[in-house]
JSON list of C-alpha atoms in Angstrom, two decimals:
[
{"chain": "P", "resi": 19, "resn": "MET", "atom": "CA", "xyz": [41.13, -20.83, 1.81]},
{"chain": "P", "resi": 20, "resn": "GLU", "atom": "CA", "xyz": [38.51, -22.74, 3.14]},
{"chain": "P", "resi": 21, "resn": "VAL", "atom": "CA", "xyz": [38.16, -20.59, 6.13]},
{"chain": "P", "resi": 22, "resn": "LEU", "atom": "CA", "xyz": [38.31, -17.12, 4.22]},
{"chain": "P", "resi": 23, "resn": "HIS", "atom": "CA", "xyz": [35.45, -18.48, 2.17]},
{"chain": "P", "resi": 24, "resn": "THR", "atom": "CA", "xyz": [33.43, -19.24, 5.05]},
{"chain": "P", "resi": 25, "resn": "LEU", "atom": "CA", "xyz": [34.16, -16.26, 6.79]},
{"chain": "P", "resi": 26, "resn": "SER", "atom": "CA", "xyz": [33.33, -14.26, 3.70]},
{"chain": "P", "resi": 27, "resn": "GLN", "atom": "CA", "xyz": [29.77, -16.54, 3.84]},
{"chain": "P", "resi": 28, "resn": "THR", "atom": "CA", "xyz": [29.09, -15.51, 7.49]},
{"chain": "P", "resi": 29, "resn": "PHE", "atom": "CA", "xyz": [29.72, -11.80, 7.21]},
{"chain": "P", "resi": 30, "resn": "SER", "atom": "CA", "xyz": [27.54, -11.66, 3.91]},
{"chain": "P", "resi": 31, "resn": "PHE", "atom": "CA", "xyz": [25.06, -13.43, 6.02]},
{"chain": "P", "resi": 32, "resn": "PHE", "atom": "CA", "xyz": [25.18, -10.73, 9.14]},
{"chain": "P", "resi": 33, "resn": "GLU", "atom": "CA", "xyz": [24.78, -8.13, 6.45]},
{"chain": "P", "resi": 34, "resn": "LEU", "atom": "CA", "xyz": [21.81, -9.51, 5.24]},
{"chain": "P", "resi": 35, "resn": "LEU", "atom": "CA", "xyz": [20.27, -10.14, 8.54]},
{"chain": "P", "resi": 36, "resn": "GLU", "atom": "CA", "xyz": [21.28, -6.54, 9.55]},
{"chain": "P", "resi": 37, "resn": "ARG", "atom": "CA", "xyz": [19.91, -4.85, 6.33]},
{"chain": "P", "resi": 38, "resn": "PHE", "atom": "CA", "xyz": [16.78, -6.94, 6.91]},
{"chain": "P", "resi": 39, "resn": "VAL", "atom": "CA", "xyz": [16.00, -5.90, 10.32]},
{"chain": "P", "resi": 40, "resn": "LEU", "atom": "CA", "xyz": [16.71, -2.49, 9.36]},
{"chain": "P", "resi": 41, "resn": "ASN", "atom": "CA", "xyz": [14.09, -2.75, 6.48]},
{"chain": "P", "resi": 42, "resn": "PHE", "atom": "CA", "xyz": [11.51, -4.37, 8.58]},
{"chain": "P", "resi": 43, "resn": "VAL", "atom": "CA", "xyz": [11.74, -1.95, 11.41]},
{"chain": "P", "resi": 44, "resn": "PHE", "atom": "CA", "xyz": [11.14, 1.00, 8.84]},
{"chain": "P", "resi": 45, "resn": "THR", "atom": "CA", "xyz": [8.57, -0.75, 6.88]},
{"chain": "P", "resi": 46, "resn": "ALA", "atom": "CA", "xyz": [6.73, -1.67, 10.09]},
{"chain": "P", "resi": 47, "resn": "VAL", "atom": "CA", "xyz": [6.95, 2.25, 11.38]},
{"chain": "P", "resi": 48, "resn": "ILE", "atom": "CA", "xyz": [5.49, 2.91, 7.83]},
{"chain": "P", "resi": 49, "resn": "ILE", "atom": "CA", "xyz": [2.72, 0.68, 7.62]},
{"chain": "P", "resi": 50, "resn": "ARG", "atom": "CA", "xyz": [1.61, 0.39, 11.36]},
{"chain": "P", "resi": 51, "resn": "PHE", "atom": "CA", "xyz": [2.13, 3.53, 12.75]},
{"chain": "P", "resi": 52, "resn": "ILE", "atom": "CA", "xyz": [1.84, 6.18, 10.05]},
{"chain": "P", "resi": 53, "resn": "TYR", "atom": "CA", "xyz": [-0.17, 4.35, 7.32]},
{"chain": "P", "resi": 54, "resn": "TYR", "atom": "CA", "xyz": [-2.70, 2.58, 9.63]},
{"chain": "P", "resi": 55, "resn": "LYS", "atom": "CA", "xyz": [-2.95, 5.62, 11.96]},
{"chain": "P", "resi": 56, "resn": "TYR", "atom": "CA", "xyz": [-4.07, 7.73, 9.22]},
{"chain": "P", "resi": 57, "resn": "ALA", "atom": "CA", "xyz": [-6.03, 5.38, 6.89]},
{"chain": "P", "resi": 58, "resn": "GLN", "atom": "CA", "xyz": [-7.49, 3.19, 9.28]},
{"chain": "P", "resi": 59, "resn": "ASN", "atom": "CA", "xyz": [-7.31, 0.26, 6.53]},
{"chain": "P", "resi": 60, "resn": "LYS", "atom": "CA", "xyz": [-6.35, -3.04, 7.34]},
{"chain": "P", "resi": 61, "resn": "ALA", "atom": "CA", "xyz": [-6.90, -4.39, 4.08]},
{"chain": "P", "resi": 62, "resn": "TYR", "atom": "CA", "xyz": [-3.52, -3.47, 2.27]},
{"chain": "P", "resi": 63, "resn": "MET", "atom": "CA", "xyz": [-1.09, -3.98, 5.30]},
{"chain": "P", "resi": 64, "resn": "PHE", "atom": "CA", "xyz": [-0.42, -7.77, 4.89]},
{"chain": "P", "resi": 65, "resn": "THR", "atom": "CA", "xyz": [0.28, -6.83, 1.13]},
{"chain": "P", "resi": 66, "resn": "TYR", "atom": "CA", "xyz": [2.70, -3.81, 2.21]},
{"chain": "P", "resi": 67, "resn": "PHE", "atom": "CA", "xyz": [4.65, -6.15, 4.53]},
{"chain": "P", "resi": 68, "resn": "MET", "atom": "CA", "xyz": [4.73, -8.98, 2.12]},
{"chain": "P", "resi": 69, "resn": "ILE", "atom": "CA", "xyz": [5.81, -6.97, -1.06]},
{"chain": "P", "resi": 70, "resn": "SER", "atom": "CA", "xyz": [8.50, -5.17, 1.08]},
{"chain": "P", "resi": 71, "resn": "THR", "atom": "CA", "xyz": [9.71, -8.71, 2.11]},
{"chain": "P", "resi": 72, "resn": "VAL", "atom": "CA", "xyz": [9.85, -9.99, -1.28]},
{"chain": "P", "resi": 73, "resn": "VAL", "atom": "CA", "xyz": [11.15, -6.93, -3.02]},
{"chain": "P", "resi": 74, "resn": "PHE", "atom": "CA", "xyz": [14.06, -6.84, -0.35]},
{"chain": "P", "resi": 75, "resn": "LEU", "atom": "CA", "xyz": [14.99, -10.47, -0.82]},
{"chain": "P", "resi": 76, "resn": "LEU", "atom": "CA", "xyz": [14.87, -10.21, -4.28]},
{"chain": "P", "resi": 77, "resn": "CYS", "atom": "CA", "xyz": [16.92, -7.02, -4.63]},
{"chain": "P", "resi": 78, "resn": "TYR", "atom": "CA", "xyz": [19.20, -8.33, -2.46]},
{"chain": "P", "resi": 79, "resn": "SER", "atom": "CA", "xyz": [19.91, -11.76, -4.08]},
{"chain": "P", "resi": 80, "resn": "LEU", "atom": "CA", "xyz": [20.28, -9.68, -7.50]},
{"chain": "P", "resi": 81, "resn": "LYS", "atom": "CA", "xyz": [22.74, -7.37, -5.80]},
{"chain": "P", "resi": 82, "resn": "ARG", "atom": "CA", "xyz": [24.73, -10.23, -4.42]},
{"chain": "P", "resi": 83, "resn": "ASN", "atom": "CA", "xyz": [24.99, -11.44, -8.09]},
{"chain": "P", "resi": 84, "resn": "GLU", "atom": "CA", "xyz": [26.30, -7.97, -9.15]},
{"chain": "P", "resi": 85, "resn": "LEU", "atom": "CA", "xyz": [23.44, -6.98, -11.61]},
{"chain": "P", "resi": 86, "resn": "ASP", "atom": "CA", "xyz": [23.39, -3.54, -12.20]},
{"chain": "P", "resi": 87, "resn": "ILE", "atom": "CA", "xyz": [20.79, -0.64, -10.78]},
{"chain": "P", "resi": 88, "resn": "GLY", "atom": "CA", "xyz": [18.78, -0.61, -14.20]},
{"chain": "P", "resi": 89, "resn": "LEU", "atom": "CA", "xyz": [17.19, -3.86, -12.98]},
{"chain": "P", "resi": 90, "resn": "ALA", "atom": "CA", "xyz": [16.38, -2.15, -9.62]},
{"chain": "P", "resi": 91, "resn": "LEU", "atom": "CA", "xyz": [14.70, 0.47, -11.58]},
{"chain": "P", "resi": 92, "resn": "GLY", "atom": "CA", "xyz": [12.66, -2.01, -13.76]},
{"chain": "P", "resi": 93, "resn": "LEU", "atom": "CA", "xyz": [11.74, -3.49, -10.49]},
{"chain": "P", "resi": 94, "resn": "PHE", "atom": "CA", "xyz": [10.03, -0.33, -9.62]},
{"chain": "P", "resi": 95, "resn": "ALA", "atom": "CA", "xyz": [8.14, -0.09, -12.95]},
{"chain": "P", "resi": 96, "resn": "VAL", "atom": "CA", "xyz": [6.80, -3.68, -12.70]},
{"chain": "P", "resi": 97, "resn": "PHE", "atom": "CA", "xyz": [5.95, -3.58, -8.99]},
{"chain": "P", "resi": 98, "resn": "GLY", "atom": "CA", "xyz": [4.73, -0.12, -9.21]},
{"chain": "P", "resi": 99, "resn": "ILE", "atom": "CA", "xyz": [2.13, -0.79, -11.78]},
{"chain": "P", "resi": 100, "resn": "ILE", "atom": "CA", "xyz": [0.72, -3.71, -10.23]},
{"chain": "P", "resi": 101, "resn": "ARG", "atom": "CA", "xyz": [-3.20, -3.54, -10.45]},
{"chain": "P", "resi": 102, "resn": "TYR", "atom": "CA", "xyz": [-5.24, -6.25, -8.52]},
{"chain": "P", "resi": 103, "resn": "ARG", "atom": "CA", "xyz": [-7.78, -7.30, -10.64]},
{"chain": "P", "resi": 104, "resn": "THR", "atom": "CA", "xyz": [-10.62, -7.66, -7.79]},
{"chain": "P", "resi": 105, "resn": "ASP", "atom": "CA", "xyz": [-10.43, -3.93, -6.93]},
{"chain": "P", "resi": 106, "resn": "THR", "atom": "CA", "xyz": [-8.66, -0.74, -8.05]},
{"chain": "P", "resi": 107, "resn": "ILE", "atom": "CA", "xyz": [-5.93, 0.50, -5.86]},
{"chain": "P", "resi": 108, "resn": "ASP", "atom": "CA", "xyz": [-6.46, 4.11, -4.57]},
{"chain": "P", "resi": 109, "resn": "ILE", "atom": "CA", "xyz": [-3.89, 6.67, -5.18]},
{"chain": "P", "resi": 110, "resn": "LYS", "atom": "CA", "xyz": [-2.78, 6.87, -1.34]},
{"chain": "P", "resi": 111, "resn": "GLU", "atom": "CA", "xyz": [-2.51, 3.03, -1.35]},
{"chain": "P", "resi": 112, "resn": "MET", "atom": "CA", "xyz": [-0.55, 3.23, -4.52]},
{"chain": "P", "resi": 113, "resn": "THR", "atom": "CA", "xyz": [1.85, 5.66, -2.93]},
{"chain": "P", "resi": 114, "resn": "TYR", "atom": "CA", "xyz": [2.39, 3.65, 0.12]},
{"chain": "P", "resi": 115, "resn": "LEU", "atom": "CA", "xyz": [2.97, 0.90, -2.05]},
{"chain": "P", "resi": 116, "resn": "PHE", "atom": "CA", "xyz": [5.63, 2.99, -3.90]},
{"chain": "P", "resi": 117, "resn": "VAL", "atom": "CA", "xyz": [7.17, 3.96, -0.85]},
{"chain": "P", "resi": 118, "resn": "ILE", "atom": "CA", "xyz": [7.31, 0.56, 0.69]},
{"chain": "P", "resi": 119, "resn": "ILE", "atom": "CA", "xyz": [9.00, -0.74, -2.46]},
{"chain": "P", "resi": 120, "resn": "GLY", "atom": "CA", "xyz": [11.36, 2.15, -2.31]},
{"chain": "P", "resi": 121, "resn": "VAL", "atom": "CA", "xyz": [12.57, 1.62, 1.00]},
{"chain": "P", "resi": 122, "resn": "ALA", "atom": "CA", "xyz": [12.85, -2.04, 0.22]},
{"chain": "P", "resi": 123, "resn": "VAL", "atom": "CA", "xyz": [15.36, -1.30, -2.68]},
{"chain": "P", "resi": 124, "resn": "ILE", "atom": "CA", "xyz": [17.35, 1.11, -1.04]},
{"chain": "P", "resi": 125, "resn": "ASN", "atom": "CA", "xyz": [18.07, -1.19, 1.65]},
{"chain": "P", "resi": 126, "resn": "ALA", "atom": "CA", "xyz": [18.57, -3.90, -0.02]},
{"chain": "P", "resi": 127, "resn": "LEU", "atom": "CA", "xyz": [20.90, -2.39, -3.15]},
{"chain": "P", "resi": 128, "resn": "SER", "atom": "CA", "xyz": [22.86, 0.06, -1.39]},
{"chain": "P", "resi": 129, "resn": "SER", "atom": "CA", "xyz": [26.49, -0.50, -2.05]},
{"chain": "P", "resi": 130, "resn": "ASP", "atom": "CA", "xyz": [29.16, -1.19, 0.30]},
{"chain": "P", "resi": 131, "resn": "ALA", "atom": "CA", "xyz": [30.56, 2.16, -0.46]},
{"chain": "P", "resi": 132, "resn": "VAL", "atom": "CA", "xyz": [27.18, 3.52, 1.56]},
{"chain": "P", "resi": 133, "resn": "GLY", "atom": "CA", "xyz": [27.57, 3.43, 5.31]},
{"chain": "P", "resi": 134, "resn": "LEU", "atom": "CA", "xyz": [25.03, 2.07, 7.58]},
{"chain": "P", "resi": 135, "resn": "GLY", "atom": "CA", "xyz": [24.72, 5.84, 8.90]},
{"chain": "P", "resi": 136, "resn": "GLU", "atom": "CA", "xyz": [23.57, 7.00, 5.09]},
{"chain": "P", "resi": 137, "resn": "ILE", "atom": "CA", "xyz": [21.10, 4.19, 4.92]},
{"chain": "P", "resi": 138, "resn": "LEU", "atom": "CA", "xyz": [19.49, 5.01, 8.28]},
{"chain": "P", "resi": 139, "resn": "PHE", "atom": "CA", "xyz": [19.19, 8.86, 7.09]},
{"chain": "P", "resi": 140, "resn": "GLY", "atom": "CA", "xyz": [17.41, 7.71, 3.91]},
{"chain": "P", "resi": 141, "resn": "ASN", "atom": "CA", "xyz": [14.76, 5.36, 6.06]},
{"chain": "P", "resi": 142, "resn": "VAL", "atom": "CA", "xyz": [14.29, 8.31, 8.58]},
{"chain": "P", "resi": 143, "resn": "ALA", "atom": "CA", "xyz": [14.05, 10.82, 6.03]},
{"chain": "P", "resi": 144, "resn": "VAL", "atom": "CA", "xyz": [11.04, 9.03, 4.16]},
{"chain": "P", "resi": 145, "resn": "VAL", "atom": "CA", "xyz": [9.30, 8.28, 7.49]},
{"chain": "P", "resi": 146, "resn": "LEU", "atom": "CA", "xyz": [9.57, 11.84, 8.64]},
{"chain": "P", "resi": 147, "resn": "MET", "atom": "CA", "xyz": [8.20, 13.25, 5.16]},
{"chain": "P", "resi": 148, "resn": "LEU", "atom": "CA", "xyz": [5.39, 10.86, 5.57]},
{"chain": "P", "resi": 149, "resn": "LEU", "atom": "CA", "xyz": [4.44, 11.95, 9.26]},
{"chain": "P", "resi": 150, "resn": "ILE", "atom": "CA", "xyz": [4.58, 15.40, 8.18]},
{"chain": "P", "resi": 151, "resn": "LEU", "atom": "CA", "xyz": [2.86, 15.11, 5.27]},
{"chain": "P", "resi": 152, "resn": "GLU", "atom": "CA", "xyz": [0.01, 13.04, 6.88]},
{"chain": "P", "resi": 153, "resn": "ARG", "atom": "CA", "xyz": [-0.05, 15.91, 9.84]},
{"chain": "P", "resi": 154, "resn": "VAL", "atom": "CA", "xyz": [0.34, 19.04, 7.43]},
{"chain": "P", "resi": 155, "resn": "MET", "atom": "CA", "xyz": [-2.17, 17.66, 4.74]},
{"chain": "P", "resi": 156, "resn": "LYS", "atom": "CA", "xyz": [-4.33, 15.72, 6.87]},
{"chain": "P", "resi": 157, "resn": "ALA", "atom": "CA", "xyz": [-7.69, 14.98, 4.99]},
{"chain": "P", "resi": 158, "resn": "PRO", "atom": "CA", "xyz": [-10.62, 13.71, 6.80]},
{"chain": "P", "resi": 159, "resn": "LEU", "atom": "CA", "xyz": [-11.07, 10.25, 6.97]},
{"chain": "P", "resi": 160, "resn": "LEU", "atom": "CA", "xyz": [-12.41, 8.52, 3.81]},
{"chain": "P", "resi": 161, "resn": "LEU", "atom": "CA", "xyz": [-15.65, 6.83, 3.60]},
{"chain": "P", "resi": 162, "resn": "GLN", "atom": "CA", "xyz": [-15.89, 3.13, 2.49]},
{"chain": "P", "resi": 163, "resn": "GLN", "atom": "CA", "xyz": [-17.83, 2.66, -0.55]},
{"chain": "P", "resi": 164, "resn": "GLN", "atom": "CA", "xyz": [-19.40, -0.39, -2.28]},
{"chain": "P", "resi": 165, "resn": "GLU", "atom": "CA", "xyz": [-21.26, -0.70, -5.43]},
{"chain": "P", "resi": 166, "resn": "ILE", "atom": "CA", "xyz": [-25.02, -2.41, -5.51]},
{"chain": "P", "resi": 167, "resn": "ILE", "atom": "CA", "xyz": [-27.55, -2.83, -8.05]},
{"chain": "P", "resi": 168, "resn": "ILE", "atom": "CA", "xyz": [-31.17, -2.20, -6.91]},
{"chain": "P", "resi": 169, "resn": "PRO", "atom": "CA", "xyz": [-34.27, -2.20, -8.97]},
{"chain": "P", "resi": 170, "resn": "TYR", "atom": "CA", "xyz": [-35.29, 0.92, -10.70]},
{"chain": "P", "resi": 171, "resn": "SER", "atom": "CA", "xyz": [-37.75, 3.00, -8.96]},
{"chain": "P", "resi": 172, "resn": "GLU", "atom": "CA", "xyz": [-38.75, 6.81, -8.07]},
{"chain": "P", "resi": 173, "resn": "LEU", "atom": "CA", "xyz": [-36.13, 6.81, -5.59]},
{"chain": "P", "resi": 174, "resn": "VAL", "atom": "CA", "xyz": [-33.28, 6.99, -7.82]},
{"chain": "P", "resi": 175, "resn": "LYS", "atom": "CA", "xyz": [-34.66, 10.61, -8.99]},
{"chain": "P", "resi": 176, "resn": "PRO", "atom": "CA", "xyz": [-32.42, 13.36, -7.54]},
{"chain": "P", "resi": 177, "resn": "ASP", "atom": "CA", "xyz": [-35.50, 14.83, -5.39]},
{"chain": "P", "resi": 178, "resn": "HIS", "atom": "CA", "xyz": [-35.96, 11.60, -3.62]},
{"chain": "P", "resi": 179, "resn": "ARG", "atom": "CA", "xyz": [-31.83, 11.28, -2.78]},
{"chain": "P", "resi": 180, "resn": "SER", "atom": "CA", "xyz": [-32.81, 11.19, 1.16]},
{"chain": "P", "resi": 181, "resn": "ALA", "atom": "CA", "xyz": [-35.31, 8.82, 0.73]},
{"chain": "P", "resi": 182, "resn": "LEU", "atom": "CA", "xyz": [-33.21, 6.47, -1.03]},
{"chain": "P", "resi": 183, "resn": "ILE", "atom": "CA", "xyz": [-30.60, 6.72, 1.49]},
{"chain": "P", "resi": 184, "resn": "THR", "atom": "CA", "xyz": [-32.96, 5.89, 4.38]},
{"chain": "P", "resi": 185, "resn": "SER", "atom": "CA", "xyz": [-34.14, 3.00, 2.26]},
{"chain": "P", "resi": 186, "resn": "LEU", "atom": "CA", "xyz": [-30.74, 1.75, 1.27]},
{"chain": "P", "resi": 187, "resn": "GLY", "atom": "CA", "xyz": [-29.97, 2.03, 5.08]},
{"chain": "P", "resi": 188, "resn": "ALA", "atom": "CA", "xyz": [-32.86, 0.18, 6.50]},
{"chain": "P", "resi": 189, "resn": "GLU", "atom": "CA", "xyz": [-32.00, -2.43, 4.14]},
{"chain": "P", "resi": 190, "resn": "THR", "atom": "CA", "xyz": [-28.30, -3.04, 4.49]},
{"chain": "P", "resi": 191, "resn": "GLY", "atom": "CA", "xyz": [-27.90, -1.67, 7.88]},
{"chain": "P", "resi": 192, "resn": "LEU", "atom": "CA", "xyz": [-24.98, 0.62, 7.10]},
{"chain": "P", "resi": 193, "resn": "ASP", "atom": "CA", "xyz": [-24.65, 3.83, 8.24]},
{"chain": "P", "resi": 194, "resn": "ILE", "atom": "CA", "xyz": [-24.92, 5.53, 4.51]},
{"chain": "P", "resi": 195, "resn": "LYS", "atom": "CA", "xyz": [-23.59, 8.92, 4.39]},
{"chain": "P", "resi": 196, "resn": "LYS", "atom": "CA", "xyz": [-24.05, 9.64, 0.37]},
{"chain": "P", "resi": 197, "resn": "VAL", "atom": "CA", "xyz": [-25.21, 7.81, -2.71]},
{"chain": "P", "resi": 198, "resn": "GLN", "atom": "CA", "xyz": [-24.06, 8.07, -6.22]},
{"chain": "P", "resi": 199, "resn": "ILE", "atom": "CA", "xyz": [-26.31, 7.02, -9.20]},
{"chain": "P", "resi": 200, "resn": "GLY", "atom": "CA", "xyz": [-24.43, 5.10, -11.99]},
{"chain": "P", "resi": 201, "resn": "LYS", "atom": "CA", "xyz": [-25.71, 3.34, -14.64]},
{"chain": "P", "resi": 202, "resn": "ILE", "atom": "CA", "xyz": [-29.31, 3.00, -15.05]},
{"chain": "P", "resi": 203, "resn": "ASP", "atom": "CA", "xyz": [-30.60, -0.11, -17.64]},
{"chain": "P", "resi": 204, "resn": "LEU", "atom": "CA", "xyz": [-34.12, 0.34, -18.72]},
{"chain": "P", "resi": 205, "resn": "LEU", "atom": "CA", "xyz": [-34.08, -2.77, -20.43]},
{"chain": "P", "resi": 206, "resn": "THR", "atom": "CA", "xyz": [-33.32, -4.78, -17.30]},
{"chain": "P", "resi": 207, "resn": "GLN", "atom": "CA", "xyz": [-35.12, -1.92, -14.83]},
{"chain": "P", "resi": 208, "resn": "SER", "atom": "CA", "xyz": [-31.96, -1.90, -12.93]},
{"chain": "P", "resi": 209, "resn": "VAL", "atom": "CA", "xyz": [-29.51, 1.22, -11.39]},
{"chain": "P", "resi": 210, "resn": "LYS", "atom": "CA", "xyz": [-26.06, 0.63, -10.06]},
{"chain": "P", "resi": 211, "resn": "VAL", "atom": "CA", "xyz": [-25.72, 2.75, -7.27]},
{"chain": "P", "resi": 212, "resn": "THR", "atom": "CA", "xyz": [-22.36, 3.34, -4.99]},
{"chain": "P", "resi": 213, "resn": "LEU", "atom": "CA", "xyz": [-22.84, 3.43, -1.39]},
{"chain": "P", "resi": 214, "resn": "PHE", "atom": "CA", "xyz": [-20.70, 5.74, 0.84]},
{"chain": "P", "resi": 215, "resn": "TYR", "atom": "CA", "xyz": [-20.59, 4.76, 4.32]}
]
């Protein structure tokens, strides 16, 4: 009986290892070869890898305890609405976050009735959809943006926009493509400006 229990644990470990490797490979393909290729943004790569790993292991351990699929959907809701207080996550980054969470949940919670071929098909389908959509709906590379506060001057008026861009470019050393004037505070004589560079 002890030998059967040990064998069962060994098979469980190899099943976990197999699914973890599968999840990591497809997560890496999505993040490195699709997301990074088209977004050129390293800022979220660490987050995507770590969220995928943690969600996978969490879901797998919940599955081992035979908790129902409703909990997995609850994880989608909880993790899918995460907003980091420092920056607002762009819609495309949120989409990739949702995809990464979804791939991890699929790879971890698919039951024994679902074969490895079906799991592989699901992963390949997600990767192909991302590749097709990125190529077909290819958008120009988005500009980086940063908000700054500058002293109020004549340069913030619409007819002096090119002079403002030149001035801010010289001060910051950035290749500024456009500026967006935000809140003008006449009490403090300051203006919030968003730079696109």
